[in-house]
Short mmCIF file of C-alpha atoms in Angstrom, two decimals:
data_model
loop_
_atom_site.label_atom_id
_atom_site.label_comp_id
_atom_site.label_asym_id
_atom_site.label_seq_id
_atom_site.Cartn_x
_atom_site.Cartn_y
_atom_site.Cartn_z
CA SER A 30 0.00 0.00 0.00
CA GLN A 31 1.05 3.62 -0.48
CA LYS A 32 3.01 4.98 2.40
CA ILE A 33 4.40 8.41 3.31
CA GLU A 34 6.92 8.73 6.10
CA GLN A 35 8.22 11.78 7.85
CA ASN A 36 10.31 11.90 11.00
CA SER A 37 7.85 11.59 13.83
CA GLU A 38 10.26 13.02 16.37
CA ALA A 39 10.62 16.75 16.68
CA LEU A 40 13.64 18.38 15.10
CA ASN A 41 15.36 20.83 17.43
CA ILE A 42 17.82 23.29 15.97
CA GLN A 43 19.37 26.59 16.88
CA GLU A 44 18.46 29.85 15.26
CA GLY A 45 20.55 30.58 12.19
CA LYS A 46 21.15 26.93 11.32
CA THR A 47 19.67 25.07 8.37
CA ALA A 48 16.79 22.75 9.11
CA THR A 49 16.39 19.69 6.89
CA LEU A 50 13.20 17.66 6.95
CA THR A 51 12.72 14.37 5.13
CA CYS A 52 9.74 12.88 3.35
CA ASN A 53 9.92 9.32 2.04
CA TYR A 54 7.19 7.61 0.07
CA THR A 55 6.75 4.04 -1.13
CA ASN A 56 4.69 2.08 -3.60
CA TYR A 57 3.79 4.86 -5.97
CA SER A 58 5.23 7.57 -8.20
CA PRO A 59 3.75 11.01 -7.57
CA ALA A 60 3.73 13.51 -10.40
CA TYR A 61 4.31 16.27 -7.86
CA LEU A 62 4.75 16.83 -4.18
CA GLN A 63 3.66 19.71 -1.97
CA TRP A 64 4.90 20.95 1.38
CA TYR A 65 2.62 22.60 3.92
CA ARG A 66 3.19 24.30 7.23
CA GLN A 67 0.82 23.81 10.17
CA ASP A 68 0.89 25.94 13.31
CA PRO A 69 -0.78 24.72 16.52
CA GLY A 70 -4.53 25.23 16.36
CA ARG A 71 -4.47 26.26 12.70
CA GLY A 72 -5.06 24.67 9.34
CA PRO A 73 -2.15 23.71 7.07
CA VAL A 74 -0.80 26.43 4.78
CA PHE A 75 0.79 25.73 1.39
CA LEU A 76 4.50 26.49 1.02
CA LEU A 77 5.96 24.91 -2.10
CA LEU A 78 5.21 22.51 -4.92
CA ILE A 79 7.79 20.52 -6.85
CA ARG A 80 7.06 18.41 -9.92
CA GLU A 81 8.64 15.09 -10.85
CA ASN A 82 10.74 16.67 -13.60
CA GLU A 83 12.20 19.25 -11.20
CA LYS A 84 15.14 18.43 -9.01
CA GLU A 85 14.98 21.50 -6.84
CA LYS A 86 12.69 24.43 -6.06
CA ARG A 87 13.44 27.53 -4.02
CA LYS A 88 11.37 30.22 -2.39
CA GLU A 89 13.17 32.77 -0.22
CA ARG A 90 14.79 30.75 2.59
CA LEU A 91 13.03 27.54 1.60
CA LYS A 92 14.38 24.85 -0.69
CA VAL A 93 12.77 21.58 -1.71
CA THR A 94 14.38 18.70 -3.56
CA PHE A 95 12.65 15.76 -5.19
CA ASP A 96 14.51 12.54 -5.90
CA THR A 97 12.20 10.17 -7.76
CA THR A 98 14.81 7.41 -7.70
CA LEU A 99 15.17 7.50 -3.94
CA LYS A 100 11.45 8.30 -3.58
CA GLN A 101 12.33 11.12 -1.28
CA SER A 102 11.85 14.84 -0.87
CA LEU A 103 13.97 17.04 1.36
CA PHE A 104 12.74 20.35 2.73
CA HIS A 105 15.36 22.86 3.84
CA ILE A 106 14.97 26.10 5.76
CA THR A 107 18.14 28.15 5.76
CA ALA A 108 18.97 30.76 8.40
CA SER A 109 16.16 29.37 10.53
CA GLN A 110 14.28 31.61 12.92
CA PRO A 111 12.12 30.86 15.97
CA ALA A 112 9.13 31.93 13.85
CA ASP A 113 9.82 28.91 11.63
CA SER A 114 8.81 26.63 14.50
CA ALA A 115 5.82 24.64 13.29
CA THR A 116 4.87 21.24 11.91
CA TYR A 117 5.74 20.65 8.28
CA LEU A 118 3.70 18.23 6.20
CA CYS A 119 4.65 16.71 2.89
CA ALA A 120 1.93 15.70 0.47
CA PRO A 121 2.73 13.71 -2.65
CA ASN A 122 -0.18 13.39 -5.04
CA THR A 123 -1.44 9.87 -5.52
CA GLY A 124 -2.75 10.17 -9.04
CA PHE A 125 -6.32 9.80 -7.84
CA GLN A 126 -7.10 13.50 -7.71
CA LYS A 127 -6.08 13.73 -4.11
CA LEU A 128 -3.15 14.61 -1.94
CA VAL A 129 -2.18 12.26 0.82
CA PHE A 130 -0.41 13.92 3.71
CA GLY A 131 2.45 12.59 5.77
CA THR A 132 2.22 12.73 9.55
CA GLY A 133 4.42 15.79 9.63
CA THR A 134 7.63 16.72 11.39
CA ARG A 135 7.61 19.25 14.19
CA LEU A 136 10.41 21.79 13.93
CA LEU A 137 11.54 23.74 17.00
CA VAL A 138 13.97 26.60 16.43
CA SER A 139 15.46 27.95 19.62
CA PRO A 140 16.96 31.43 19.94
CA ASP B 21 -12.56 38.06 4.13
CA THR B 22 -11.59 34.59 5.32
CA ALA B 23 -10.98 32.30 2.35
CA VAL B 24 -12.28 29.05 3.86
CA SER B 25 -14.44 29.41 6.92
CA GLN B 26 -15.97 26.66 8.98
CA THR B 27 -18.29 26.66 11.97
CA PRO B 28 -18.35 25.84 14.77
CA LYS B 29 -14.71 26.04 15.80
CA TYR B 30 -15.30 24.00 18.95
CA LEU B 31 -17.96 21.39 19.55
CA VAL B 32 -18.40 19.23 22.63
CA THR B 33 -21.22 16.72 22.47
CA GLN B 34 -22.38 13.46 23.93
CA MET B 35 -22.15 10.05 22.32
CA GLY B 36 -25.12 9.24 20.18
CA ASN B 37 -25.89 12.82 19.21
CA ASP B 38 -26.06 14.14 15.67
CA LYS B 39 -24.06 17.22 14.74
CA SER B 40 -23.16 19.28 11.69
CA ILE B 41 -20.16 21.34 10.68
CA LYS B 42 -20.59 23.99 8.02
CA CYS B 43 -18.01 25.20 5.54
CA GLU B 44 -17.92 28.01 3.03
CA GLN B 45 -15.21 29.20 0.65
CA ASN B 46 -15.07 32.51 -1.16
CA LEU B 47 -12.16 31.68 -3.46
CA GLY B 48 -14.26 30.66 -6.43
CA HIS B 49 -12.86 27.11 -6.31
CA ASP B 50 -14.76 24.22 -7.79
CA THR B 51 -13.46 21.54 -5.44
CA MET B 52 -14.00 21.21 -1.71
CA TYR B 53 -12.78 18.66 0.81
CA TRP B 54 -13.20 17.38 4.32
CA TYR B 55 -10.10 16.15 6.14
CA LYS B 56 -9.88 14.59 9.58
CA GLN B 57 -6.85 15.08 11.84
CA ASP B 58 -6.69 12.67 14.74
CA SER B 59 -4.83 12.90 18.03
CA LYS B 60 -1.65 11.66 16.35
CA LYS B 61 -1.86 14.60 13.95
CA PHE B 62 -2.44 12.36 10.95
CA LEU B 63 -4.36 14.38 8.33
CA LYS B 64 -6.58 12.09 6.32
CA ILE B 65 -8.94 12.94 3.49
CA MET B 66 -12.57 11.95 4.02
CA PHE B 67 -14.49 13.42 1.10
CA SER B 68 -13.98 15.53 -1.97
CA TYR B 69 -16.61 17.31 -4.04
CA ASN B 70 -16.06 18.80 -7.48
CA ASN B 71 -18.81 21.06 -8.78
CA LYS B 72 -21.19 19.66 -6.17
CA GLU B 73 -20.48 16.07 -7.17
CA LEU B 74 -18.85 13.57 -4.82
CA ILE B 75 -15.55 12.40 -6.32
CA ILE B 76 -13.73 10.95 -3.33
CA ASN B 77 -15.20 8.97 -0.46
CA GLU B 78 -12.46 7.40 1.60
CA THR B 79 -14.20 4.47 3.28
CA VAL B 80 -15.73 6.75 5.84
CA PRO B 81 -18.55 5.25 7.95
CA ASN B 82 -21.92 6.13 6.51
CA ARG B 83 -22.70 8.00 9.72
CA PHE B 84 -20.78 10.78 8.02
CA SER B 85 -22.72 12.48 5.26
CA PRO B 86 -21.37 15.43 3.32
CA LYS B 87 -23.73 17.79 1.55
CA SER B 88 -22.82 20.38 -1.04
CA PRO B 89 -25.71 22.74 -1.79
CA ASP B 90 -23.51 24.74 -4.16
CA LYS B 91 -19.86 25.03 -5.18
CA ALA B 92 -19.06 27.40 -2.33
CA HIS B 93 -20.43 25.25 0.48
CA LEU B 94 -19.68 21.77 1.80
CA ASN B 95 -21.28 20.75 5.07
CA LEU B 96 -20.55 17.64 7.11
CA HIS B 97 -23.26 15.93 9.07
CA ILE B 98 -22.39 13.22 11.57
CA ASN B 99 -25.01 10.87 13.00
CA SER B 100 -24.78 8.80 16.18
CA LEU B 101 -21.48 10.27 17.29
CA GLU B 102 -18.93 7.90 18.80
CA LEU B 103 -15.93 8.55 21.06
CA GLY B 104 -13.60 7.75 18.17
CA ASP B 105 -15.04 10.61 16.14
CA SER B 106 -13.24 13.07 18.41
CA ALA B 107 -10.77 14.87 16.15
CA VAL B 108 -10.18 18.10 14.30
CA TYR B 109 -12.11 18.34 11.05
CA PHE B 110 -10.70 20.58 8.36
CA CYS B 111 -12.61 21.88 5.41
CA ALA B 112 -10.53 22.82 2.37
CA SER B 113 -10.88 23.93 -1.22
CA SER B 114 -8.85 24.10 -4.42
CA GLN B 115 -9.16 24.49 -8.14
CA SER B 116 -9.52 21.20 -10.00
CA PRO B 117 -7.59 18.49 -8.18
CA GLY B 118 -4.80 16.46 -9.71
CA GLN B 119 -3.12 19.49 -11.25
CA GLY B 120 -0.91 20.43 -8.35
CA ASN B 121 -3.27 23.19 -7.29
CA THR B 122 -2.85 24.55 -3.80
CA ILE B 123 -5.29 23.34 -1.20
CA TYR B 124 -6.58 26.08 1.08
CA PHE B 125 -7.62 24.91 4.53
CA GLY B 126 -10.03 26.34 7.03
CA GLU B 127 -9.05 26.81 10.64
CA GLY B 128 -10.53 23.51 11.75
CA SER B 129 -13.44 22.37 13.90
CA TRP B 130 -12.48 20.69 17.17
CA LEU B 131 -14.99 17.96 17.89
CA THR B 132 -14.95 16.28 21.29
CA VAL B 133 -17.36 13.44 21.93
CA VAL B 134 -17.89 12.59 25.61
#
């Protein structure tokens, strides 16, 4: 069955460092993958989309990579700030007109 | 000017009751969704409507019945509530799915069944 895995443990880093979050998927080949941010008590908010023919996508301090051979996407936040603390969800499309979300990784950036 | 709004935000009710959650979007999207996020934070799609037609129904118990009176509204009615229904329910919308379109989520409705 299709599976999406993100680190379930929180990632703790210091302000100014680069945070790297991992999303692994198995048993299917998504045409694209999205990353969302979710703050406590709020709905997820879209950050970036990367398509299968793109290796890398950037937006300000955010960078996403997509390795279709490894079936993995990496999400990087450079020069991280305490305001970046949140849960980050990856969502590869399944080809059935729907996104399936990973369980998310909680990022904690300490000053 | 909230894009996707859902009510109520908090709902505490007893087992066996019937309750509804309403959702409206003002983004002009033709697709709306209901997602459920459980205590482990797993966000799972329940239903998807495109132009008022049901296109995704993810093996949700038939106690859950979505209703879309028009493209801008998708309500969720739950009959005979059970303890396991306690979760956060998110309404969302997008342009046509499967194209990589962004999904816009509401703020969630916290349902607690006691």
